Short mmCIF file of C-alpha atoms and ligand atoms in Angstrom, two decimals:
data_model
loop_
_atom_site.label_atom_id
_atom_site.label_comp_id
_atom_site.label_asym_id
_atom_site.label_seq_id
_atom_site.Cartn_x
_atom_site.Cartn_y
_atom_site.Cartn_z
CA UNK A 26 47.34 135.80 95.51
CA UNK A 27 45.18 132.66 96.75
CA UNK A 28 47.26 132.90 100.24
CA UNK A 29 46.42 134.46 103.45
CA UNK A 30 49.84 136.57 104.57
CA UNK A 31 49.64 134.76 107.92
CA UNK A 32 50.01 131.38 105.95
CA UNK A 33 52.01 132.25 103.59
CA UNK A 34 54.65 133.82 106.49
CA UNK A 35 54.39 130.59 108.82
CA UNK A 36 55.22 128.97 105.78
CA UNK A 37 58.33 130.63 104.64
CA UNK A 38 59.87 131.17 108.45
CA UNK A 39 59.13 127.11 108.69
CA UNK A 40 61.24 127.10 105.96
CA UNK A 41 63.46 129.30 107.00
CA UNK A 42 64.30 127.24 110.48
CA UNK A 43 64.35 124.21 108.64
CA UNK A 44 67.16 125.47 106.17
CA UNK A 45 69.48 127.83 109.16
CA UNK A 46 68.99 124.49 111.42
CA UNK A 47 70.73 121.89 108.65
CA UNK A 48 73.59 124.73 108.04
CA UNK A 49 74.17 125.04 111.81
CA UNK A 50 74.37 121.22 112.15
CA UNK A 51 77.34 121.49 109.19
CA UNK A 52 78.77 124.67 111.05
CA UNK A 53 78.70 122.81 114.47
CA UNK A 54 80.27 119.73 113.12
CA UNK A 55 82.71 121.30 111.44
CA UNK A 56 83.82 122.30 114.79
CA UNK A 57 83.71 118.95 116.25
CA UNK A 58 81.21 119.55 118.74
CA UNK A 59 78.79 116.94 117.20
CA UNK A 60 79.83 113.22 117.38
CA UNK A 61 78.99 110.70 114.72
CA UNK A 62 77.38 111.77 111.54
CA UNK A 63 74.98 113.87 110.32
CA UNK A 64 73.14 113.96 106.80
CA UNK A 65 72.97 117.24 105.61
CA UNK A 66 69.60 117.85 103.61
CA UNK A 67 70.48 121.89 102.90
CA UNK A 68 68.92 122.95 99.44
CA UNK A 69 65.99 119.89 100.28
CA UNK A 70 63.84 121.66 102.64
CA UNK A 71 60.97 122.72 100.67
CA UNK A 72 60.13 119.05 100.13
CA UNK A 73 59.23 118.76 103.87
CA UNK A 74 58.23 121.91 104.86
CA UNK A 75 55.49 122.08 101.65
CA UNK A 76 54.07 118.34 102.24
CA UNK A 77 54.52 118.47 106.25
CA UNK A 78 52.21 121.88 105.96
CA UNK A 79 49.19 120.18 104.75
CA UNK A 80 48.83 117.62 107.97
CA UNK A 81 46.34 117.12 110.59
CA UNK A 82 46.50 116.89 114.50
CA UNK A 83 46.77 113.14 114.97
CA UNK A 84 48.34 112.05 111.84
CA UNK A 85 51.54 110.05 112.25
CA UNK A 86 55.36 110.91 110.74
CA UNK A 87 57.76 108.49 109.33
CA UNK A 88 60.55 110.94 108.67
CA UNK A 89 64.26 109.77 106.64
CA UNK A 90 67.76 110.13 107.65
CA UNK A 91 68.27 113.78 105.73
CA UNK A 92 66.17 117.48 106.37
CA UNK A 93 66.99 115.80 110.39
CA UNK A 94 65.64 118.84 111.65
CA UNK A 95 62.45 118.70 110.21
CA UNK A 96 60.28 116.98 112.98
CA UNK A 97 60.59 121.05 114.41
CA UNK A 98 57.89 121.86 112.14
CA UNK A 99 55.61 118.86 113.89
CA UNK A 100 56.20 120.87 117.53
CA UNK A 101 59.62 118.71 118.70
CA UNK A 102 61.56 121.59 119.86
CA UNK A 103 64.93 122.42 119.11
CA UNK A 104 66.27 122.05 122.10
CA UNK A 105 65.74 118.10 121.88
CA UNK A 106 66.19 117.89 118.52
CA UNK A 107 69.74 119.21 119.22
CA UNK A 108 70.42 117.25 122.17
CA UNK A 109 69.56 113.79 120.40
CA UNK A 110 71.89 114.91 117.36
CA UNK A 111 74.53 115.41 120.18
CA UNK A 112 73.61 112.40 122.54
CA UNK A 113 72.35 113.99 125.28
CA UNK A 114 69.92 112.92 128.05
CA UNK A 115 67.47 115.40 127.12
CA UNK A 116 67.24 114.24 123.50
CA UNK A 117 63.88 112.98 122.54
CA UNK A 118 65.32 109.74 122.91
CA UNK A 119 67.45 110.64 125.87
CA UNK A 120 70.42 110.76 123.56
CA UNK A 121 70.23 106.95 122.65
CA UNK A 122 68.96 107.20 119.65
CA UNK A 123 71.00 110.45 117.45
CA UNK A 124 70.76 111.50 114.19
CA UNK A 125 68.69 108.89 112.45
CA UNK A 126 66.33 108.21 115.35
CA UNK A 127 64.37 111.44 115.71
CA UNK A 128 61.73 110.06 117.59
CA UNK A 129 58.61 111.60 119.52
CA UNK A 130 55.27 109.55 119.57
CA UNK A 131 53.77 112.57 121.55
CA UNK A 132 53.94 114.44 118.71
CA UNK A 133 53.18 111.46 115.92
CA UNK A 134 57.09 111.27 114.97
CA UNK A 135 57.21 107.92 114.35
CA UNK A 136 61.18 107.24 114.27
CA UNK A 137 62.77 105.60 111.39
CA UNK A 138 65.03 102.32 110.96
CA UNK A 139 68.84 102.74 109.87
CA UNK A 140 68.16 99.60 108.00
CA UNK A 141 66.52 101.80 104.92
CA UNK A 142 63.47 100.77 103.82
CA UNK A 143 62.76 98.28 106.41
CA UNK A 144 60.95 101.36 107.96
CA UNK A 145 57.92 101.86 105.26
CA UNK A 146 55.90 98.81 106.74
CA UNK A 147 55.68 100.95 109.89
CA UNK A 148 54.32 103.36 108.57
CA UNK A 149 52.13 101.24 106.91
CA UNK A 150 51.06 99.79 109.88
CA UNK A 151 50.56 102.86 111.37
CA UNK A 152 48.09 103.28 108.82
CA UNK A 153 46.08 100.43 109.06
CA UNK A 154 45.77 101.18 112.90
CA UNK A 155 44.40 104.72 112.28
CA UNK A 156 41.97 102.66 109.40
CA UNK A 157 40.51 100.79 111.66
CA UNK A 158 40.08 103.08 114.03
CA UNK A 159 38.10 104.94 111.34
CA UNK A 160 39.54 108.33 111.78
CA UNK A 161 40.44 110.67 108.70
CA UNK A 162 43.91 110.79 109.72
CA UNK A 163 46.92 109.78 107.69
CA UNK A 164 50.60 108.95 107.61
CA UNK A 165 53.08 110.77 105.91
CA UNK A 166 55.98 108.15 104.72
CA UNK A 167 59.26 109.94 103.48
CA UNK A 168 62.02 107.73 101.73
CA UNK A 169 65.03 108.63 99.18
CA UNK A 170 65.42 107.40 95.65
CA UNK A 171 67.89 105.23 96.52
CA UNK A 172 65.78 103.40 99.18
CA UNK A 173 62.79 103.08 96.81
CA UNK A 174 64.95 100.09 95.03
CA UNK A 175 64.73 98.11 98.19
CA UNK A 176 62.19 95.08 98.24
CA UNK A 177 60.73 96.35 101.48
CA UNK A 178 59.54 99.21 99.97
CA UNK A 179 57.62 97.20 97.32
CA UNK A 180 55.97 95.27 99.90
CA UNK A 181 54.73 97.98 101.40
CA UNK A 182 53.54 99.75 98.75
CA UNK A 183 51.51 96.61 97.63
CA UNK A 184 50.21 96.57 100.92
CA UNK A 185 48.96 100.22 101.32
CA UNK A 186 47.66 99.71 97.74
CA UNK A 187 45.69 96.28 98.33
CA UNK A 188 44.56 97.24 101.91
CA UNK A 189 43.59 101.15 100.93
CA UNK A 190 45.10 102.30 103.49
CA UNK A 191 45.69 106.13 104.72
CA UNK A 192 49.23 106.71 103.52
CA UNK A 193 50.75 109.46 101.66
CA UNK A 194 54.23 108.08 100.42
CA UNK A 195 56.63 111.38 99.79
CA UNK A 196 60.13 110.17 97.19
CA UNK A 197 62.67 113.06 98.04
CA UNK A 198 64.30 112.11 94.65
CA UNK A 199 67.86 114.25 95.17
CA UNK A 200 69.63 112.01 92.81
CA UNK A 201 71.88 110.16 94.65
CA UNK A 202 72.53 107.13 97.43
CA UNK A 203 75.87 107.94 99.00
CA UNK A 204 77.90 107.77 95.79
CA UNK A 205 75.52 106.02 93.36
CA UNK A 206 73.74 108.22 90.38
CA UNK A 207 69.56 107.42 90.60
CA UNK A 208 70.06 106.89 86.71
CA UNK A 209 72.68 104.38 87.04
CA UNK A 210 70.55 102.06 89.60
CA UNK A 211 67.20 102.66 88.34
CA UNK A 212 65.62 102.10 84.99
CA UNK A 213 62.66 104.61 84.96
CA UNK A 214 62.62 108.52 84.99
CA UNK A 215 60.79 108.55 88.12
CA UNK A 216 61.13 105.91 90.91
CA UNK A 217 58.65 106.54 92.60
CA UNK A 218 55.94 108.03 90.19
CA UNK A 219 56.49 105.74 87.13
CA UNK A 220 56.35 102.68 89.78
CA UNK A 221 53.48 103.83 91.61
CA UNK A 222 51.16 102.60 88.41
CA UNK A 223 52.17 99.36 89.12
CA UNK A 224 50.53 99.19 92.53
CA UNK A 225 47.24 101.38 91.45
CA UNK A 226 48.46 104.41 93.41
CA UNK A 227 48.18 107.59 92.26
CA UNK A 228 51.00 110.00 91.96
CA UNK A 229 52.24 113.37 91.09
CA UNK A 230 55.95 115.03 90.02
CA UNK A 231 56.78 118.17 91.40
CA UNK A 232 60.08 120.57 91.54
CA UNK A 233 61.36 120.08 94.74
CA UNK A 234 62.35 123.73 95.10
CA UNK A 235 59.13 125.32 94.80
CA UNK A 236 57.54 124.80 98.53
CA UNK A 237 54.40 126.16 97.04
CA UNK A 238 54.12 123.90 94.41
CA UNK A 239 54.73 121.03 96.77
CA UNK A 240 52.25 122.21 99.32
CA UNK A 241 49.85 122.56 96.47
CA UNK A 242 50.47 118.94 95.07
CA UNK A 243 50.66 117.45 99.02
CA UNK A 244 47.25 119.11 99.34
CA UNK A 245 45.56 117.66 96.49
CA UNK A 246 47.01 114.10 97.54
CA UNK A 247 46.57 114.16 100.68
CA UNK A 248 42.58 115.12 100.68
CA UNK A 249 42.35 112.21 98.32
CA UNK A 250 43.94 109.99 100.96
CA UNK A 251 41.93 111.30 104.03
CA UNK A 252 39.44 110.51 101.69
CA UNK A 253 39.87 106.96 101.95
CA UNK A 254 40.58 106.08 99.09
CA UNK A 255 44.08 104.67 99.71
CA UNK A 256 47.39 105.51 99.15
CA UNK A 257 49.06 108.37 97.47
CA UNK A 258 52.83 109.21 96.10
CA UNK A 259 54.39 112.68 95.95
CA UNK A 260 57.83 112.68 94.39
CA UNK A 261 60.16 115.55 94.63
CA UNK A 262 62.68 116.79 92.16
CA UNK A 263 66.10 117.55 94.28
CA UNK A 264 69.46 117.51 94.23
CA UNK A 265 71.48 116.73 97.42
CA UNK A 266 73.83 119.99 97.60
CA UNK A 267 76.46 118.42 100.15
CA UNK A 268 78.02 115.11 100.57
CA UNK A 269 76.66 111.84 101.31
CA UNK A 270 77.87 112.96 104.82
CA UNK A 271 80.11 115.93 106.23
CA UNK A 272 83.48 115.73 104.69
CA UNK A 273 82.27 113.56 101.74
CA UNK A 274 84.50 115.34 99.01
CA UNK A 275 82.19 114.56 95.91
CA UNK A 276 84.60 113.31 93.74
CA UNK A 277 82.48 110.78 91.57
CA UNK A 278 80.27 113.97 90.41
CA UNK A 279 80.74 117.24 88.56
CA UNK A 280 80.56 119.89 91.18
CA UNK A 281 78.92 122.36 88.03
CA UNK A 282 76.16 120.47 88.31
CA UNK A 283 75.42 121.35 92.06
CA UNK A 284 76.37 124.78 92.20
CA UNK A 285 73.93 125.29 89.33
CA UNK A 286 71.20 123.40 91.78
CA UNK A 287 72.52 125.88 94.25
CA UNK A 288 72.03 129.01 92.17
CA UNK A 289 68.70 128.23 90.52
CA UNK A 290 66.45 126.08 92.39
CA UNK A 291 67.45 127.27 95.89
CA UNK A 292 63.76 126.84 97.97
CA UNK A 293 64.62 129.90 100.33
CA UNK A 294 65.65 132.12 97.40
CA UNK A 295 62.40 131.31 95.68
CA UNK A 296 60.38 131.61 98.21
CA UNK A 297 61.83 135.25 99.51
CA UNK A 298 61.70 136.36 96.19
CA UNK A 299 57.92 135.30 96.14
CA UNK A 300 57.53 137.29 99.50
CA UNK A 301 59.04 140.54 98.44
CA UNK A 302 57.15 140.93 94.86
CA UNK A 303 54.04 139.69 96.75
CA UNK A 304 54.23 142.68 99.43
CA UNK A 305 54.09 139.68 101.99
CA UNK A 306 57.37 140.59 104.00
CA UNK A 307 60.22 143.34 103.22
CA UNK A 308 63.57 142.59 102.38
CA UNK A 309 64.51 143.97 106.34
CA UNK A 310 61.61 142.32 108.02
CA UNK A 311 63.51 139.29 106.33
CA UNK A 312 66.94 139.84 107.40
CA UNK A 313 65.40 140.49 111.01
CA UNK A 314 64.27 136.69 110.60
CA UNK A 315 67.40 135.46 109.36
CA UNK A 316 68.70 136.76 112.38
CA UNK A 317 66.28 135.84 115.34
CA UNK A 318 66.01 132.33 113.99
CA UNK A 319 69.82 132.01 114.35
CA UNK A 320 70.01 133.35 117.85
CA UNK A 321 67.09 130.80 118.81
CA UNK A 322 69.14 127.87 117.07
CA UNK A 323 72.56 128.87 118.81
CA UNK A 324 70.02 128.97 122.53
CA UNK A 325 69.31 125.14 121.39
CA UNK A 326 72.81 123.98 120.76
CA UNK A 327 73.84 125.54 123.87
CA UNK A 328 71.11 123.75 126.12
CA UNK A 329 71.81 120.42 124.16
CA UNK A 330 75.60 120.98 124.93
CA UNK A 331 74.69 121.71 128.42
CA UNK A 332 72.89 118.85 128.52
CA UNK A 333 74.45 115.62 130.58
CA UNK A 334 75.41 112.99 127.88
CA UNK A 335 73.88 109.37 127.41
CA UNK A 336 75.40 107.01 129.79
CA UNK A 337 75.86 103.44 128.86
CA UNK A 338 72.79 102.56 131.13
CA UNK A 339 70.71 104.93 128.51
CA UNK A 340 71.26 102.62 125.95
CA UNK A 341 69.19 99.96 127.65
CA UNK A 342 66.30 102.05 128.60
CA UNK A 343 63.62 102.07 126.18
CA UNK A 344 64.12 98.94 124.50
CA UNK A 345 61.20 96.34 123.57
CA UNK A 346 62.83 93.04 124.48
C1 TPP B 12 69.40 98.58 103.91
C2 TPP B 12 70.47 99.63 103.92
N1 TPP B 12 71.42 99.58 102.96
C3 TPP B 12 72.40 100.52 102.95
C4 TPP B 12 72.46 101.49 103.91
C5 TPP B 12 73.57 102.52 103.89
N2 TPP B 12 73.05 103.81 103.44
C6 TPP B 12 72.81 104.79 104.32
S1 TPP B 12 72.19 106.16 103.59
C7 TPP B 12 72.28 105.46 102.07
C8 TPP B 12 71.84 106.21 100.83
C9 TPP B 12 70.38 106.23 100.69
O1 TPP B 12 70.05 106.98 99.57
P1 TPP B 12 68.62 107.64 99.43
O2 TPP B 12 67.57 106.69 99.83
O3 TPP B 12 68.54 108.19 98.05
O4 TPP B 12 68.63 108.81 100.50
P2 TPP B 12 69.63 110.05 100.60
O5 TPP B 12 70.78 109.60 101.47
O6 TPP B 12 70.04 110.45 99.24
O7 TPP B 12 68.83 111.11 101.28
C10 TPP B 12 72.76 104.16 102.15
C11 TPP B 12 72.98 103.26 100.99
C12 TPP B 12 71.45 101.49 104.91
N3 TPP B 12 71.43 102.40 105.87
N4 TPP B 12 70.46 100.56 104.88
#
């Protein structure tokens, strides 16, 4: 085993949180204490955790509108992660900006645009800031397969690529935009991969349910990129296991296909089954996890619902006019 059992433990708990935080955002909202939306990104954590575990202290984030939860693993606590989902004035962005605005520059979490797409060139700017400052930092640039047939994304892809600048892009292919099939808007087998060519960037495929596989794969990019030799791609094999959004019933696709997603290439699965043959953790020290993790979460939804909501004055703070 080429892992320390320190690493190899931070990197399956992260995991862990990342996967009991998404469910108790669909148990929560099923109860109607969340308003709005959420995107569920269940069964698509590896993806994050895996890439996110390979960065640097002073590397920026541009995170996507599914794993919400994620920016946890980059040090925003729950507790604000929670009240932004919810709209609360402790949210990271006092509540103003929820769900897709996870936000927190302290810790490099650059936000994201609804407008899909729109948000790569941030990132890419990001990038040619931390270029010129001449630092070995990077930016890690998540986006869907649906998003990667946008024209923004093409420009800034041909920008990263003509500029060499510090950016790895991660595709978390799961398949589908709301209720359109990847393979029924896109021509090639991989959107990102097979288009990254095209730009001279270099890129790798990878199961998306094997968070040591994508670590391992985000590693070797991303030391290229520090490198400075320009961009990178990663793209991710997934399937998104639950609706578009919560109480999306599916009906354009064959639920067979998901619940076979769901019983062979479930991350957490595969990754406590790694743990246990491996003598890394036992099957109790597990469960023990399991259940800390979800007393911690239901601590966070209680301060966030204790929290004193957004007023319509919040909406105006904040804002670059
Ligand atoms: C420019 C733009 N067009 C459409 C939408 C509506 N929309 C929100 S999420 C989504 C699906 C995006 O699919 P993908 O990029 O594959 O990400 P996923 O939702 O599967 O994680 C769409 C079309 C949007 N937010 N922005």
């Amino acid at each position: 085993m080429a892992y320390t059992k320190e690493f190899l433990t931070d990197l399956y708990k992260n995991l862990l949180y990342t996967r009991l935080s998404e469910e108790k955002l669909v148990a929560i909202y099923k109860e109607g204490r969340v308003p709005g939306h959420i995107h569920s990104g269940v069964g698509q954590e590896a993806t994050h955790v895996g890439s996110l575990f390979t960065r640097k202290d002073g590397d920026y984030f541009k995170l996507a509108h599914r794993v919400v939860s994620i920016s946890h693993v980059l040090g925003v606590p729950f507790n604000n992660i929670y009240a932004e989902i919810l709209g609360r004035q402790d949210g990271n962005s006092r509540g103003g900006g929820g769900v897709n605005h996870i936000a927190d520059f302290s810790k490099g979490v650059l936000g994201m645009s609804g407008t899909l797409g729109c948000d790569m060139a941030f990132a890419v700017g990001a990038a040619y800031k931390l270029k010129m400052e001449g630092k070995d930092n990077i930016v890690y640039c998540y986006y869907g397969d649906g998003t990667s047939n946008r024209g923004p994304v093409h420009e800034a892809m041909n920008w990263a690529a003509a500029w060499k600048l510090p950016v790895l892009f991660v595709l978390d292919n799961n398949q589908w935009a709301i209720s359109t099939c990847i393979y029924e808007s896109t021509a090639v087998e991989n959107p990102g991969a097979d288009r990254a060519s095209a730009y001279g960037i270099p890129a790798k495929v990878v199961d998306g349910s094997d968070v040591l596989a994508v670590y391992e794969a985000a590693k070797e990019l991303s030391e290229y990129v520090r490198a400075g030799n320009g961009p990178a791609l990663l793209e991710a094999k997934n399937y998104r296991w639950r609706g578009h959004f919560e109480g999306d019933q599916c009906k354009y696709r064959d639920p067979a296909i998901t619940e076979k997603w769901q019983k062979k290439r479930n991350c957490v699965k595969k990754m406590e089954n790694y743990m246990m043959e491996n003598n890394v953790l036992t099957e109790a020290e597990i469960k023990t996890m399991y259940s800390d993790i979800d007393t911690e979460l239901d601590a966070a939804v209680h301060f966030a619902e204790a929290s004193p909501k957004a007023t319509a004055e919040d909406l105006f703070k904040n804002i670059l006019a």
